mmCIF file of C-alpha atoms (C1' of nucleotides) in Angstrom:
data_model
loop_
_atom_site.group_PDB
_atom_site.id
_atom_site.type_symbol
_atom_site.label_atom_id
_atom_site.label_comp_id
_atom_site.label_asym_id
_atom_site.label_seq_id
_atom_site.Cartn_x
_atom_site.Cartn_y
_atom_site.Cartn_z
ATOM 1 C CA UNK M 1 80.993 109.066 95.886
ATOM 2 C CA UNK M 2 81.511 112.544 97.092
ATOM 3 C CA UNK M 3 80.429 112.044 100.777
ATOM 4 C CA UNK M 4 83.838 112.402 102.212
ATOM 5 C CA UNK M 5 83.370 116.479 102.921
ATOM 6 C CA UNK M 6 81.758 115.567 106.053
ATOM 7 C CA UNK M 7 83.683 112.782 107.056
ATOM 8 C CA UNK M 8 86.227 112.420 104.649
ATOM 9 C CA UNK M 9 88.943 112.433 107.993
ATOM 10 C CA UNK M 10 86.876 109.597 109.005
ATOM 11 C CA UNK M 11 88.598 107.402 106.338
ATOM 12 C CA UNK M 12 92.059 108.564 107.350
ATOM 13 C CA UNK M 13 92.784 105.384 109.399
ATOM 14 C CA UNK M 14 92.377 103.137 106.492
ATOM 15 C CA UNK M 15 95.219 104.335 104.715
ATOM 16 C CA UNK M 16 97.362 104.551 107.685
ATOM 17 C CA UNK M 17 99.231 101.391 107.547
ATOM 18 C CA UNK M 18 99.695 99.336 111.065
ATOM 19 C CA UNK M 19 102.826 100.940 112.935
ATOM 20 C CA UNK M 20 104.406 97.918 112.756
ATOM 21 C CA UNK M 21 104.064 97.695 109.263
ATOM 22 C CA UNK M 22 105.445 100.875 108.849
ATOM 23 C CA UNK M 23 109.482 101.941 109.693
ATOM 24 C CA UNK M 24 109.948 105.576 110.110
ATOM 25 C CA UNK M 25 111.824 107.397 108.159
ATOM 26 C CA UNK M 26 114.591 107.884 109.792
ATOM 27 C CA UNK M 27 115.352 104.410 109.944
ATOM 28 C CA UNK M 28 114.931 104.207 106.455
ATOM 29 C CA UNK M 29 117.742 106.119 106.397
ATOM 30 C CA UNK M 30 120.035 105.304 108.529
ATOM 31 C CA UNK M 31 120.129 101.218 109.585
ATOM 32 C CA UNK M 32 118.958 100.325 112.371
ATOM 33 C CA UNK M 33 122.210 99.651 113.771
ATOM 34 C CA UNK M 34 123.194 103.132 113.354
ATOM 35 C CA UNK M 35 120.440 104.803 114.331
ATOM 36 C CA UNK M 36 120.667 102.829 117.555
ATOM 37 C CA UNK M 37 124.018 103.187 117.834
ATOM 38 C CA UNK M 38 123.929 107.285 117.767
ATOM 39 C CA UNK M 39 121.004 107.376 119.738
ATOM 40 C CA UNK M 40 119.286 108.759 116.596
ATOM 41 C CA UNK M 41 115.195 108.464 117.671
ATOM 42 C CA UNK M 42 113.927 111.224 115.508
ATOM 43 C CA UNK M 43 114.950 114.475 113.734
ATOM 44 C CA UNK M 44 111.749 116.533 114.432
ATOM 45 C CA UNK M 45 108.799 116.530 116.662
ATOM 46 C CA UNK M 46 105.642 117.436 115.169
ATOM 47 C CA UNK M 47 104.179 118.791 117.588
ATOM 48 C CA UNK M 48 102.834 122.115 117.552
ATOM 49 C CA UNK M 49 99.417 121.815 119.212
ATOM 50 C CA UNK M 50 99.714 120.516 123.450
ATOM 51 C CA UNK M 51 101.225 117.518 123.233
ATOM 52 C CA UNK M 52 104.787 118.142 124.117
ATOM 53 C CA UNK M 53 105.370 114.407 123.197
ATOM 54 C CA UNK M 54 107.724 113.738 125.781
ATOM 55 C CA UNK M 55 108.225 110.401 125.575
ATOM 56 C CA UNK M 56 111.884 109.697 124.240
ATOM 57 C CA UNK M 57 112.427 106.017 123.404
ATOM 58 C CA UNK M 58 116.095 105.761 124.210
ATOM 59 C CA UNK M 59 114.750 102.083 125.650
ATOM 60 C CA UNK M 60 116.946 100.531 122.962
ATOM 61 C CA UNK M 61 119.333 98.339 124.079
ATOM 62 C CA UNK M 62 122.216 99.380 122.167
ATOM 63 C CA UNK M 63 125.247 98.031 121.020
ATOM 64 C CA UNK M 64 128.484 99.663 123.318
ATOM 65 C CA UNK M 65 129.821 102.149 121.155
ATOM 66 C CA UNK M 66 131.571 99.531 118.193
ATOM 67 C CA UNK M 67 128.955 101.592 115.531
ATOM 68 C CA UNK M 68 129.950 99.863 112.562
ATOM 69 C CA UNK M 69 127.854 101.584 110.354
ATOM 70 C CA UNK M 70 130.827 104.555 109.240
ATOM 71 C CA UNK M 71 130.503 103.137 105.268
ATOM 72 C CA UNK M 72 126.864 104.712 105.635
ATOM 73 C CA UNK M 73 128.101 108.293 105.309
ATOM 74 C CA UNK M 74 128.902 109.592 102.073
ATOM 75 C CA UNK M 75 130.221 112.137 102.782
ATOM 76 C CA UNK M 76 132.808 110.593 105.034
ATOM 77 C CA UNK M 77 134.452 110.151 101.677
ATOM 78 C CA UNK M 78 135.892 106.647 102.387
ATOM 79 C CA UNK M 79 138.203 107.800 104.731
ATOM 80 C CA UNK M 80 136.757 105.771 107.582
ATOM 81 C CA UNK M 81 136.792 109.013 110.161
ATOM 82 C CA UNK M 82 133.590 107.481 111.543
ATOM 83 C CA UNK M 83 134.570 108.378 114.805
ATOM 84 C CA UNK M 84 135.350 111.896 114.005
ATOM 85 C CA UNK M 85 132.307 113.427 112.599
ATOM 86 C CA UNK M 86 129.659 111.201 113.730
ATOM 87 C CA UNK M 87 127.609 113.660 115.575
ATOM 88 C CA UNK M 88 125.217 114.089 113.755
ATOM 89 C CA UNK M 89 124.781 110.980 111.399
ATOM 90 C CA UNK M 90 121.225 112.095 110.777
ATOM 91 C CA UNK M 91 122.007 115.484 109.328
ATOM 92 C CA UNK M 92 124.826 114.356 107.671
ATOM 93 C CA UNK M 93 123.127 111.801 105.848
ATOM 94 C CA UNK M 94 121.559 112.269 102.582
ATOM 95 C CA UNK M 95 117.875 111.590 102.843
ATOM 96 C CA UNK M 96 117.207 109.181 99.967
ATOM 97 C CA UNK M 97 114.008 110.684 97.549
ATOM 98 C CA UNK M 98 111.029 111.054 99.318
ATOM 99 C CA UNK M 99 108.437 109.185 97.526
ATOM 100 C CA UNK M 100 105.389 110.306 97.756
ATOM 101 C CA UNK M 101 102.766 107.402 98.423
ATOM 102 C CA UNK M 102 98.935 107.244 97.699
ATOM 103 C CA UNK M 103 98.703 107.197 101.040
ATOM 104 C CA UNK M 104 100.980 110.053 101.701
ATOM 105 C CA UNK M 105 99.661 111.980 99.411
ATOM 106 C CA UNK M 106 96.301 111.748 100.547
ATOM 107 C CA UNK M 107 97.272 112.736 104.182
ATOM 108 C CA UNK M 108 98.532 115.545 102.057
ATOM 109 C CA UNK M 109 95.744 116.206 100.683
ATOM 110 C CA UNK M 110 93.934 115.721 103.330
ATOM 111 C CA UNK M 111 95.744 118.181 105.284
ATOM 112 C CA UNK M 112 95.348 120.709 102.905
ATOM 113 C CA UNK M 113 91.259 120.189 102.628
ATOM 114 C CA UNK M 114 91.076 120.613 106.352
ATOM 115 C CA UNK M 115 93.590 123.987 106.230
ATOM 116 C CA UNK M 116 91.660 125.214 103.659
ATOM 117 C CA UNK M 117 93.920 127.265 101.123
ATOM 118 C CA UNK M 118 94.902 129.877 103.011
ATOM 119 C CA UNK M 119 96.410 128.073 105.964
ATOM 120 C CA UNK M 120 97.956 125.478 103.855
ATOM 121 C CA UNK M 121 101.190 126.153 103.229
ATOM 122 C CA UNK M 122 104.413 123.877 103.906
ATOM 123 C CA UNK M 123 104.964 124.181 107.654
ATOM 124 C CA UNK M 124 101.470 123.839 108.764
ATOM 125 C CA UNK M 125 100.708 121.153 106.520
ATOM 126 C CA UNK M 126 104.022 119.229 108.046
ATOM 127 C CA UNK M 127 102.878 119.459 110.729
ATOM 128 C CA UNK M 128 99.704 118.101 110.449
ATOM 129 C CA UNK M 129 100.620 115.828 108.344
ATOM 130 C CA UNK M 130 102.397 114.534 111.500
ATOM 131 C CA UNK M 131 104.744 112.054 109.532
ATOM 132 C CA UNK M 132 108.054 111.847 110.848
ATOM 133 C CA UNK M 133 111.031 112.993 109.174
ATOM 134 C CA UNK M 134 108.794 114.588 106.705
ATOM 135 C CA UNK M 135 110.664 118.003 105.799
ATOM 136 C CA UNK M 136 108.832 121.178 105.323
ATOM 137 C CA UNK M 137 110.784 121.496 101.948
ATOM 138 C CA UNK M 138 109.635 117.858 101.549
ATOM 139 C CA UNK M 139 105.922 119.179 101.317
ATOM 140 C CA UNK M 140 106.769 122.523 99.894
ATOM 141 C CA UNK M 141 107.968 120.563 96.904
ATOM 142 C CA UNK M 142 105.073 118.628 96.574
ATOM 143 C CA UNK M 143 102.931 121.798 97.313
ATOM 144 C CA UNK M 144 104.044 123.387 94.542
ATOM 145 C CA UNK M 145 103.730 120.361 92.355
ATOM 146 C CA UNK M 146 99.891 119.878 93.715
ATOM 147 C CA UNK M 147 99.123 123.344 93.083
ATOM 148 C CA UNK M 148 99.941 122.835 89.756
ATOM 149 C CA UNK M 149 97.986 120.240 89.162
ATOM 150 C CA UNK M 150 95.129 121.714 90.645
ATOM 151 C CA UNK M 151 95.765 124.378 88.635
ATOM 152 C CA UNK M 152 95.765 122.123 85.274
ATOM 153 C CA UNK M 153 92.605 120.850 87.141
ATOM 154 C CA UNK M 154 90.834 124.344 86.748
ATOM 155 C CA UNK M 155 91.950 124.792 83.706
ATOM 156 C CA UNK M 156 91.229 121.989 81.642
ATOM 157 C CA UNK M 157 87.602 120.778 81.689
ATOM 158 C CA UNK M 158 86.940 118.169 84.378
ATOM 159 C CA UNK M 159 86.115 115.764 81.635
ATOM 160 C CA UNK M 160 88.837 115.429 79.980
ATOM 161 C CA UNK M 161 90.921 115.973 83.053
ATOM 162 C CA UNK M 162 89.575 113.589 84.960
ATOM 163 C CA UNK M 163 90.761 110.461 82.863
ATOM 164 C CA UNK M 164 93.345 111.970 80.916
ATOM 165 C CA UNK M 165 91.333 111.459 77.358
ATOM 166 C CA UNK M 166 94.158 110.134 75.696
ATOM 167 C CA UNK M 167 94.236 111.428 72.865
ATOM 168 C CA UNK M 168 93.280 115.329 74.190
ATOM 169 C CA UNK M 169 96.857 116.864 73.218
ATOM 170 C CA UNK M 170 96.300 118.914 76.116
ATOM 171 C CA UNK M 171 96.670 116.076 79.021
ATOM 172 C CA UNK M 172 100.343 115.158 78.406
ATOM 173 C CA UNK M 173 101.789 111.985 80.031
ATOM 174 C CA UNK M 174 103.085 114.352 82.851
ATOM 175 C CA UNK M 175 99.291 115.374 83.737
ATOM 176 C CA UNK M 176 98.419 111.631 83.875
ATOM 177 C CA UNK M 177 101.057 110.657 86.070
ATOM 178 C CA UNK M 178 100.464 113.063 88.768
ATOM 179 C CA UNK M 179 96.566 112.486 88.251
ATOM 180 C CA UNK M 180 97.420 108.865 89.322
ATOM 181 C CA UNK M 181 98.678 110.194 92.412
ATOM 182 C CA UNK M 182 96.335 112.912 93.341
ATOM 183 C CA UNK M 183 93.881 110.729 91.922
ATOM 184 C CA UNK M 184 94.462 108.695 95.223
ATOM 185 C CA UNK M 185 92.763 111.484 97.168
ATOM 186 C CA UNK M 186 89.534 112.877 97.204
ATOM 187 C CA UNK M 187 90.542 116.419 95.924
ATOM 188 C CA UNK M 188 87.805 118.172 98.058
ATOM 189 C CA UNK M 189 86.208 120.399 95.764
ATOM 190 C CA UNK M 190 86.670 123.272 97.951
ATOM 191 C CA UNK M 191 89.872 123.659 96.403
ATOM 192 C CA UNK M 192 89.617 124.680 93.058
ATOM 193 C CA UNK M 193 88.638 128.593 93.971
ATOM 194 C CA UNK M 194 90.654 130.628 96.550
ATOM 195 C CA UNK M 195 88.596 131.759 98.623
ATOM 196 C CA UNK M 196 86.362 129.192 99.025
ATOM 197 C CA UNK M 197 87.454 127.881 101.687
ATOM 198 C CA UNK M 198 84.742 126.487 104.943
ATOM 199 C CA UNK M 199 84.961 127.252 108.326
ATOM 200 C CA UNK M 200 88.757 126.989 108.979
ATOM 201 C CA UNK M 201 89.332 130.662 109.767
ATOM 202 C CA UNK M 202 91.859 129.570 111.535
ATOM 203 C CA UNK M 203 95.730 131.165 111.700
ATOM 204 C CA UNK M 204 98.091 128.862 111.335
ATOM 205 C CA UNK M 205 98.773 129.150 114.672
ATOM 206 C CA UNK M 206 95.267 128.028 115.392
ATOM 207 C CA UNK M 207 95.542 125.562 112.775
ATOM 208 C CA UNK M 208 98.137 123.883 115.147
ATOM 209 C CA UNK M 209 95.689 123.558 117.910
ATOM 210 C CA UNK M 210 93.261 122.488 115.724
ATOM 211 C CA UNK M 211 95.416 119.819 115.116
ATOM 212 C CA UNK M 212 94.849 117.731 118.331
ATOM 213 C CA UNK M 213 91.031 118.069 117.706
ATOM 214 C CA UNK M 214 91.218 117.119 114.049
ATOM 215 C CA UNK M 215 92.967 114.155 115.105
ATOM 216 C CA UNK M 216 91.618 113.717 117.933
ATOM 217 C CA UNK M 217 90.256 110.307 117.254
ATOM 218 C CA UNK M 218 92.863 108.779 115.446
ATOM 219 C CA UNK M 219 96.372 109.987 116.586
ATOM 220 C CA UNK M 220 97.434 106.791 117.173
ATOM 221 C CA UNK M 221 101.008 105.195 116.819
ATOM 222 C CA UNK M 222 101.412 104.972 113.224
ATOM 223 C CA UNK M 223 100.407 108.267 113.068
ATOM 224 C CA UNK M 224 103.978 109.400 112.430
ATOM 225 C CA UNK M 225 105.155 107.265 109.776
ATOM 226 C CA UNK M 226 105.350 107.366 105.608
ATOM 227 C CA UNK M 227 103.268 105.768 104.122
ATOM 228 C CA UNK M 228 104.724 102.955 102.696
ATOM 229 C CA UNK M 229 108.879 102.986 101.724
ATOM 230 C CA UNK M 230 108.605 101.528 98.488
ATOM 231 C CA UNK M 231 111.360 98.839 98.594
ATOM 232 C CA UNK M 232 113.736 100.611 96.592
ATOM 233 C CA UNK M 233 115.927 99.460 99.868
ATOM 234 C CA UNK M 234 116.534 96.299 99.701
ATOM 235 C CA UNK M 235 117.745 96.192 102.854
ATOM 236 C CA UNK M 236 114.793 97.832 104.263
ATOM 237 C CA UNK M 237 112.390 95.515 103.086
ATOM 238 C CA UNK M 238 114.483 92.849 105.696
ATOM 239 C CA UNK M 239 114.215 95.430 108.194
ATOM 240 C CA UNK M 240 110.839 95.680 108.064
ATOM 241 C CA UNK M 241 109.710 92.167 108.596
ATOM 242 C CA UNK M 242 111.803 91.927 111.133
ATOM 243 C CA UNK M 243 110.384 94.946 112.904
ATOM 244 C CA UNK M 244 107.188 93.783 112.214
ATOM 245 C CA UNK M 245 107.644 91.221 115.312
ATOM 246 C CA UNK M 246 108.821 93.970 117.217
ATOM 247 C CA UNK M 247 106.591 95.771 119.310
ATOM 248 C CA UNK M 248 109.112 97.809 121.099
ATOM 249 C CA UNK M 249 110.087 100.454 118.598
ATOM 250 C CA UNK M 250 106.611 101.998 118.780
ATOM 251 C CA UNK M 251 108.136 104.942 120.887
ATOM 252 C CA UNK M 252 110.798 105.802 117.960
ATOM 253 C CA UNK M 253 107.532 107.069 116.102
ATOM 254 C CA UNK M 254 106.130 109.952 116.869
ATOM 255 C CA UNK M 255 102.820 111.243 118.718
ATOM 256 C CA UNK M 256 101.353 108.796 121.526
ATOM 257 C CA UNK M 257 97.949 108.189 120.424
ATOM 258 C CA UNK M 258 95.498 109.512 122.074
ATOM 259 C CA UNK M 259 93.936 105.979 123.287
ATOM 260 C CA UNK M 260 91.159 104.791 121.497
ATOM 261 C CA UNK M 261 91.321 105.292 117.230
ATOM 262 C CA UNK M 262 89.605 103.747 114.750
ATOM 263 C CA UNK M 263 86.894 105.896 114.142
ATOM 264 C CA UNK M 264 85.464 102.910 112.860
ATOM 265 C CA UNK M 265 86.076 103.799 109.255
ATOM 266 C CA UNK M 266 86.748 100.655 106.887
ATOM 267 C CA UNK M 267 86.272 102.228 103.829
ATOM 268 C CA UNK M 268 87.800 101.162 100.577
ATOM 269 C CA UNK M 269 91.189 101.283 99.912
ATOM 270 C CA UNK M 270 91.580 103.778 96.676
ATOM 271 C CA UNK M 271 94.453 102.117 94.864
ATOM 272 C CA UNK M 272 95.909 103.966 92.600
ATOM 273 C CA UNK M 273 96.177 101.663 89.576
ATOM 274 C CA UNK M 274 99.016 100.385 89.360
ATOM 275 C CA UNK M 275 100.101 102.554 91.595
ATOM 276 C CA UNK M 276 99.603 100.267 94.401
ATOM 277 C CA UNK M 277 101.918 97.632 93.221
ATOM 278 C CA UNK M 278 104.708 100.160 93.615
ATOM 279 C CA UNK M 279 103.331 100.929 96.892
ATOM 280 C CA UNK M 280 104.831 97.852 98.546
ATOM 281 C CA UNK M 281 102.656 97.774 101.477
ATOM 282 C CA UNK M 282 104.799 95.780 103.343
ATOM 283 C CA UNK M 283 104.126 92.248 102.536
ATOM 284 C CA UNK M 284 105.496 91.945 105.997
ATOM 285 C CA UNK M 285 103.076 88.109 105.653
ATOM 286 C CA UNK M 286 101.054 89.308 108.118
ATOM 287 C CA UNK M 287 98.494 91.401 105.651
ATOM 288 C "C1'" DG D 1 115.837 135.678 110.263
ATOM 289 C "C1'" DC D 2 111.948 132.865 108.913
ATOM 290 C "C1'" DG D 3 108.911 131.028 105.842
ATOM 291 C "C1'" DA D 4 106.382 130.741 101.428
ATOM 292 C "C1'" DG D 5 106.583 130.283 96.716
ATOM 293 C "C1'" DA D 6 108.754 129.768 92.383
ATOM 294 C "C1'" DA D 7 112.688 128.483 89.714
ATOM 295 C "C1'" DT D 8 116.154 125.539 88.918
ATOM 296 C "C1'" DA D 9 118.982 121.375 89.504
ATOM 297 C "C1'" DT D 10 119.697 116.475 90.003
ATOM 298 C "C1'" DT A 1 109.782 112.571 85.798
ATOM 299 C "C1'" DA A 2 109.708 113.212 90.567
ATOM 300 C "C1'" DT A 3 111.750 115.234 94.098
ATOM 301 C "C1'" DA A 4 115.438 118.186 96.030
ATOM 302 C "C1'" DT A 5 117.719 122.275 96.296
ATOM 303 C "C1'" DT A 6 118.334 126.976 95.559
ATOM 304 C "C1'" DC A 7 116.819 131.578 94.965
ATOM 305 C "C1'" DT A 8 113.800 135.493 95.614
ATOM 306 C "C1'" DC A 9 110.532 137.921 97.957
ATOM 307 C "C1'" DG A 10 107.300 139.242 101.795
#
DNA sequence: GCGAGAATAT
DNA sequence: TATATTCTCG
């Protein structure tokens, strides 16, 4: 049960879901339409190792300029001034929650493991993380929250910790929670003790470069994606099984893959509990 | 000025 | 509560 320190990043396909199950994030949050409209493709490139990414996917056949998407903007205050200070829709516009997935988490997670402690701080886990329109402030926040826990982890005995008890007094319904979560991932053990980190003496500069490598088998298409939008958006869920027939918006992701992926790694699919029936994969039909 | 980390707010 | 935002410090 604990073989994944070798090959734990062997696994990391099987939580990726298919790109075209997945809608990046900054469609999530802006409509299609709109994005289109603006020419919005993506907010950051996550890119920090070689690959310069420099494949822009303005192949979308957008709509002349009749963006009828101005009621998206909040902060337009119901004026309808959609013309005037539509620059930058995607700055403007309020990034709904992030919610942070099984899956996301454990390419969290994951990212940390392979940083090791000392790297692993918000920008270089972003960017290996590699998910677009993930926000460095976005895994800062769940950094601190996963330090904590490992923290609580340390703390507590691993017994008790490791279930919750239930009636231990000192897990409170907070600790199980976010154990359901970071339950999801493998929480390498090399963790727990500063310090103790392996053979990532790497800056975080390095880190970067080590980035291609560490992927280096699975940076494929969907590599840039949440995890799974949970369908708090209605109108996302509709989005998505449409996009699921199209092929075409591959290029709004992120990294090109590197060509070949699966590292042939079917492993089993940790659900969190009930977890995983908030996780809405997609039930795009297809899966 | 940037980024990390913690505190605080929503 | 979970996540975002803000603040402080290096």
């Amino acid at each position: 049960m604990r073989e994944e320190e070798s090959n734990w990043f062997a696994r990391w396909d099987e939580q990726l879901p298919s790109p075209e199950e997945l809608t990046p994030l900054s469609q999530t949050l802006i409509t299609p339409d709109l994005a289109v409209a603006f020419d919005i493709h993506r907010r950051r490139s996550s890119n920090a190792g070689g690959s310069p990414d420099p494949s822009p996917p303005p192949a979308h056949s957008l709509p002349p300029s009749s963006a009828a998407a101005s009621d998206l903007d909040p902060s337009d205050g119901g004026g309808g001034s959609a013309a005037g200070g539509v620059d930058e829709p995607a700055r403007t516009l309020k990034r709904p929650r992030l919610v942070w997935t099984p899956q996301l988490h454990k390419r969290f997670v994951d990212a940390v493991a392979h940083l090791g402690i000392k790297n692993a701080v918000p920008k270089t886990i972003m960017q290996l993380m590699s998910v677009d329109g993930l926000t460095r402030e976005n895994v800062a926040s769940h950094l601190q929250k996963y330090r904590l826990y490992l923290k609580r982890m340390q703390g507590l005995s691993p017994s008790s910790a490791a279930v919750g008890g239930g009636g231990g007094g000192s897990v409170s319904a907070a600790d199980m929670a976010t154990e359901h979560l970071f339950a999801s991932a493998p929480l390498p053990h090399q963790f727990m003790p500063y310090g103790h980190q392996h053979h990532h003496q790497m800056a975080a500069a390095a880190a970067a470069a080590q980035h291609q490598q560490y992927f280096h088998h699975q940076q494929r298409q969907q590599m840039g994606h949440f995890g799974s939008p949970p369908d708090h958006y209605g109108f996302l869920r509709q989005q998505q099984q449409q996009q699921q027939q199209q092929p075409p918006m591959a290029s709004l992701g992120v990294n090109r893959m590197v060509g070949t992926n699966l590292g042939g790694c079917s492993e089993d699919l940790e659900e969190t509990g009930s977890a995983r029936k908030v996780l809405t994969l997609f039930p795009t039909g297809d899966e």
